[in-house]
Coordinates of C-alpha atoms in Angstrom, one line a residue:
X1 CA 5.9 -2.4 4.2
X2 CA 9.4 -0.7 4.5
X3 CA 7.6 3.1 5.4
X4 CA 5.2 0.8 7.7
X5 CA 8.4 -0.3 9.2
X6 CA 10.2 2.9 9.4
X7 CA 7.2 5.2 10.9
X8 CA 6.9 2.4 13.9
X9 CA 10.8 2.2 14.4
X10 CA 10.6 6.1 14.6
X11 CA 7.2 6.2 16.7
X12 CA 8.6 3.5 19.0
X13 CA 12.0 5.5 19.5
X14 CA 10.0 8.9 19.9
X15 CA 8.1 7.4 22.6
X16 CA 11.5 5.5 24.4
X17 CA 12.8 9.4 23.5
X18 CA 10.1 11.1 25.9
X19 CA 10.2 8.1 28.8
X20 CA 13.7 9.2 28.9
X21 CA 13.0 12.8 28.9
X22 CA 10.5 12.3 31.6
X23 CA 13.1 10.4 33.9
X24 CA 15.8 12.8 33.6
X25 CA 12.9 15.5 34.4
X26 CA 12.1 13.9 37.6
X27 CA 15.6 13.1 38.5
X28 CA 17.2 16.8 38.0
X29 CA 13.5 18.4 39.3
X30 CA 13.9 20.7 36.0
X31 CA 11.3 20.7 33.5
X32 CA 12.2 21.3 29.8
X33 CA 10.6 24.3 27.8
X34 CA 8.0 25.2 30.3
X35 CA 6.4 27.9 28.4
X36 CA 5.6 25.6 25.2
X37 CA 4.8 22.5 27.1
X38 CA 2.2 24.0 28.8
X39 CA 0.7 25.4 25.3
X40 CA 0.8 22.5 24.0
X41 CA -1.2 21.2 27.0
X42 CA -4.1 23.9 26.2
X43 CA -3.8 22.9 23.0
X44 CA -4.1 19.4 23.8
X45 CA -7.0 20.1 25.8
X46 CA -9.0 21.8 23.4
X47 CA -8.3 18.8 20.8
X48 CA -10.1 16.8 23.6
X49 CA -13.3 18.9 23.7
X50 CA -13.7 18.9 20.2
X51 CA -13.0 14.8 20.2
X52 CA -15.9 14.6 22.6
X53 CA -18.1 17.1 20.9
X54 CA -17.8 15.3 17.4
X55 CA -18.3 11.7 19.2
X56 CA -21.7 13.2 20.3
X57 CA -22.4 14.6 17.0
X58 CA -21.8 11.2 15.7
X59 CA -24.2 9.1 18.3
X60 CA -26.9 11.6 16.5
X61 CA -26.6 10.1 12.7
X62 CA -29.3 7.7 12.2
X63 CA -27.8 3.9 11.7
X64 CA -29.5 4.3 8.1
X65 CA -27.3 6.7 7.2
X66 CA -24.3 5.2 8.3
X67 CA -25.6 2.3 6.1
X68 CA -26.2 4.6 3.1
X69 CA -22.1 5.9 3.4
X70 CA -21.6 2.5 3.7
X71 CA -23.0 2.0 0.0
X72 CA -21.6 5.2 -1.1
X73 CA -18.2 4.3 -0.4
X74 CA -18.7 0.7 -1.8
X75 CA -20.0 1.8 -5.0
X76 CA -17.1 4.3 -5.6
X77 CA -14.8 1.8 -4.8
X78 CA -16.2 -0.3 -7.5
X79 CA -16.1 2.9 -9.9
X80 CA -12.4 3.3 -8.8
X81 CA -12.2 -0.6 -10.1
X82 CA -13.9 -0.4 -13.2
X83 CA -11.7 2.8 -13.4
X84 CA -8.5 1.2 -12.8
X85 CA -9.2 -1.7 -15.3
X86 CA -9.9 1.0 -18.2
X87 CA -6.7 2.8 -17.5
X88 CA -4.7 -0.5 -17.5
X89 CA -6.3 -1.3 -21.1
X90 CA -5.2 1.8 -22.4
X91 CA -2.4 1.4 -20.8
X92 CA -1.7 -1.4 -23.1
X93 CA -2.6 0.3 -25.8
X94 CA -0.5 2.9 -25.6
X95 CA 2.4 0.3 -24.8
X96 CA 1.4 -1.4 -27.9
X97 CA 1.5 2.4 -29.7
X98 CA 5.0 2.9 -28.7
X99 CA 6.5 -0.1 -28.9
X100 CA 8.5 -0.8 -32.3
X101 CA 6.9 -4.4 -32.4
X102 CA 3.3 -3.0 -32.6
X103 CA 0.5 -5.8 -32.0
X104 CA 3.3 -7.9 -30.5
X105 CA 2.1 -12.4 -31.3
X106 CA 3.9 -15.0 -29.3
X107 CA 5.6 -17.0 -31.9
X108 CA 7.2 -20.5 -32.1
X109 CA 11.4 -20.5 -30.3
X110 CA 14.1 -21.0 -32.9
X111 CA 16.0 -22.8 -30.4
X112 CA 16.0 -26.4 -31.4
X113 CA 16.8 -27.1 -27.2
X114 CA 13.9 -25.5 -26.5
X115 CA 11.8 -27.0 -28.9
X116 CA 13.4 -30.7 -28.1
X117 CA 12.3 -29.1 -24.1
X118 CA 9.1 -28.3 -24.8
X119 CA 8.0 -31.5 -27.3
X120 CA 9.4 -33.7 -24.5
X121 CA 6.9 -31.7 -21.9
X122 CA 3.7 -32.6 -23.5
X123 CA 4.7 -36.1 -24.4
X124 CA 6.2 -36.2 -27.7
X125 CA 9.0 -38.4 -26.9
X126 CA 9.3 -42.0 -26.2
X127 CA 11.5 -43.9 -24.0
X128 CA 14.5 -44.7 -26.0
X129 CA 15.1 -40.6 -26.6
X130 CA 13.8 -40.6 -30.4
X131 CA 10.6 -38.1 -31.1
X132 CA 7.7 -40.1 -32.0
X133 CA 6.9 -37.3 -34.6
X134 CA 8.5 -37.1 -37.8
X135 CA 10.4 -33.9 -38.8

C-alpha cells in the first residue's frame, strides 16, 4: 500500500510538475528542449500506430480463444496455489528441521495464574471462588 501510495504522490506531482512547465512556457513564449520534445513527439506518435494496429489485431481473435486464455490462466493460477501450499509445508518442515525443539507439542502452562485463568474460562469455578475440581 505504501509504494501504491508513493508512485501516485510522485505521478500526481509529475503531472502538477508539467502544468507548471506548460504555464511558464506560455507565459515567457520559450519552449524548453525543443529538439527532444519534438522526438519524443515522433516517438509518441509511433507508439500510437502500433496501439491501434495491435487493437485491430485483437478484434481478430475469436471470442473462444479469449475464453480458452481465460482457462489457461485460471488453471495456472490454481497450479501456482497448489504450488504455494506445498512450499509452505515444507516450509514447515524445514522449520521443524532447524529448530532445536524438533516436532515442537503444545503442552500444559506451569503458571498456576494461568491455569486458575484458564479453569475459570471453561467453567470450572463456582461462585464463591473455590474450584469445583479437586486438586
Amino acid at each position: 500500500m505504501t509504494l501504491a501510495i508513493a508512485v501516485f504522490s510522485i505521478s500526481l506531482l509529475s503531472i502538477i510538475l508539467l502544468f507548471a512547465l506548460k504555464s511558464w512556457e506560455i507565459r515567457r513564449e520559450r519552449v524548453f528542449f525543443p529538439v527532444l520534445r519534438q522526438k519524443a513527439d515522433v516517438r509518441a506518435l509511433q507508439i500510437k500506430e502500433l496501439l491501434d494496429a495491435a487493437r485491430l489485431d485483437l478484434s481478430k481473435i475469436p471470442p473462444g480463444a479469449v475464453r480458452l486464455s481465460r482457462i489457461g490462466i485460471h488453471q495456472f493460477a490454481l497450479g501456482f496455489a497448489a504450488f504455494a501450499r506445498k512450499a509452505e509445508r515444507y516450509a514447515h518442515q524445514v522449520a521443524d528441521l532447524v529448530s532445536y525443539k524438533h516436532r515442537f507439542e503444545k503442552r500444559d502452562t506451569r503458571s498456576e495464574f494461568l491455569k486458575k485463568v484458564a479453569e475459570h474460562k471453561s467453567g470450572g469455578v463456582d461462585d464463591s471462588g473455590d474450584s469445583t475440581t479437586e486438586q
